[in-house]
Amino acid sequence: MTMNDSEVAARRAGVRALIMKHEQRARPGDTSSQLDWKFFEAHQPKDGKMGAPCLGEHDEPAPWPCSTFIRMESPLFYMD
């Protein structure tokens, strides 16, 4: 695994942990974490490489990490 690949893995793990924490503290019936998981799965780098095109939907091609993924790295993204 290259340095780039390990950074991608670390950043993905960080967002996964935030989504799981959001799920744990969600109120019964709150399904917003399902949308978080969809965004997470959609906004991934092509071939798992840092700087590769993001596979998520963007107005113009965006290198990974894209602005959506960067927002997901903030705990504030998951505030109700």
Short mmCIF file of C-alpha atoms in Angstrom, two decimals:
data_model
loop_
_atom_site.label_atom_id
_atom_site.label_comp_id
_atom_site.label_asym_id
_atom_site.label_seq_id
_atom_site.Cartn_x
_atom_site.Cartn_y
_atom_site.Cartn_z
CA MET A 1 0.00 0.00 0.00
CA THR A 2 1.43 3.38 -0.98
CA MET A 3 1.35 6.49 1.20
CA ASN A 4 -1.54 7.82 -0.93
CA ASP A 5 -3.49 4.59 -0.50
CA SER A 6 -2.95 4.60 3.26
CA GLU A 7 -4.16 8.21 3.47
CA VAL A 8 -7.29 7.28 1.52
CA ALA A 9 -7.90 4.35 3.88
CA ALA A 10 -7.37 6.52 6.96
CA ARG A 11 -9.69 9.26 5.74
CA ARG A 12 -12.37 6.73 4.79
CA ALA A 13 -12.07 5.10 8.23
CA GLY A 14 -12.49 8.49 9.90
CA VAL A 15 -15.71 9.22 8.02
CA ARG A 16 -17.00 5.69 8.67
CA ALA A 17 -16.47 6.24 12.40
CA LEU A 18 -18.36 9.56 12.30
CA ILE A 19 -21.30 7.98 10.47
CA MET A 20 -21.42 5.07 12.94
CA LYS A 21 -21.33 7.51 15.87
CA HIS A 22 -24.18 9.46 14.25
CA GLU A 23 -26.17 6.22 13.91
CA GLN A 24 -25.63 5.37 17.57
CA ARG A 25 -26.95 8.68 18.86
CA ALA A 26 -29.82 9.01 16.36
CA ARG A 27 -33.36 9.14 17.62
CA PRO A 28 -35.60 6.16 16.89
CA GLY A 29 -36.91 6.46 13.34
CA ASP A 30 -34.12 8.84 12.25
CA THR A 31 -32.86 7.46 8.94
CA SER A 32 -30.48 10.30 8.04
CA SER A 33 -27.48 8.02 8.46
CA GLN A 34 -28.74 5.99 5.48
CA LEU A 35 -28.25 9.10 3.37
CA ASP A 36 -24.81 9.61 4.93
CA TRP A 37 -23.83 6.09 3.86
CA LYS A 38 -25.08 6.76 0.31
CA PHE A 39 -22.97 9.93 0.08
CA PHE A 40 -20.00 8.07 1.55
CA GLU A 41 -20.27 5.22 -0.97
CA ALA A 42 -20.81 7.58 -3.91
CA HIS A 43 -17.93 9.96 -3.18
CA GLN A 44 -14.97 7.62 -3.44
CA PRO A 45 -11.77 7.95 -5.47
CA LYS A 46 -11.43 6.04 -8.71
CA ASP A 47 -9.14 3.05 -8.09
CA GLY A 48 -8.84 4.09 -4.42
CA LYS A 49 -6.13 6.63 -5.19
CA MET A 50 -5.64 10.05 -3.61
CA GLY A 51 -6.17 12.80 -6.20
CA ALA A 52 -7.97 10.44 -8.59
CA PRO A 53 -11.35 11.54 -9.92
CA CYS A 54 -14.18 11.31 -7.41
CA LEU A 55 -16.85 8.88 -8.54
CA GLY A 56 -19.63 10.96 -6.97
CA GLU A 57 -21.90 13.29 -8.88
CA HIS A 58 -20.33 16.73 -9.45
CA ASP A 59 -21.00 19.62 -11.83
CA GLU A 60 -17.43 19.25 -13.09
CA PRO A 61 -14.87 16.48 -12.54
CA ALA A 62 -13.46 16.71 -9.02
CA PRO A 63 -10.28 15.19 -7.62
CA TRP A 64 -10.63 13.12 -4.47
CA PRO A 65 -11.13 14.12 -1.74
CA CYS A 66 -13.92 16.19 -3.20
CA SER A 67 -15.71 18.98 -1.32
CA THR A 68 -18.52 16.59 -0.31
CA PHE A 69 -16.12 14.10 1.24
CA ILE A 70 -14.21 16.89 2.99
CA ARG A 71 -17.48 18.15 4.53
CA MET A 72 -18.22 14.60 5.69
CA GLU A 73 -14.90 14.60 7.60
CA SER A 74 -16.28 17.28 9.94
CA PRO A 75 -18.34 16.25 12.96
CA LEU A 76 -20.50 19.32 12.25
CA PHE A 77 -21.80 17.57 9.12
CA TYR A 78 -23.69 15.17 11.40
CA MET A 79 -25.31 17.73 13.69
CA ASP A 80 -29.08 17.68 13.83
#
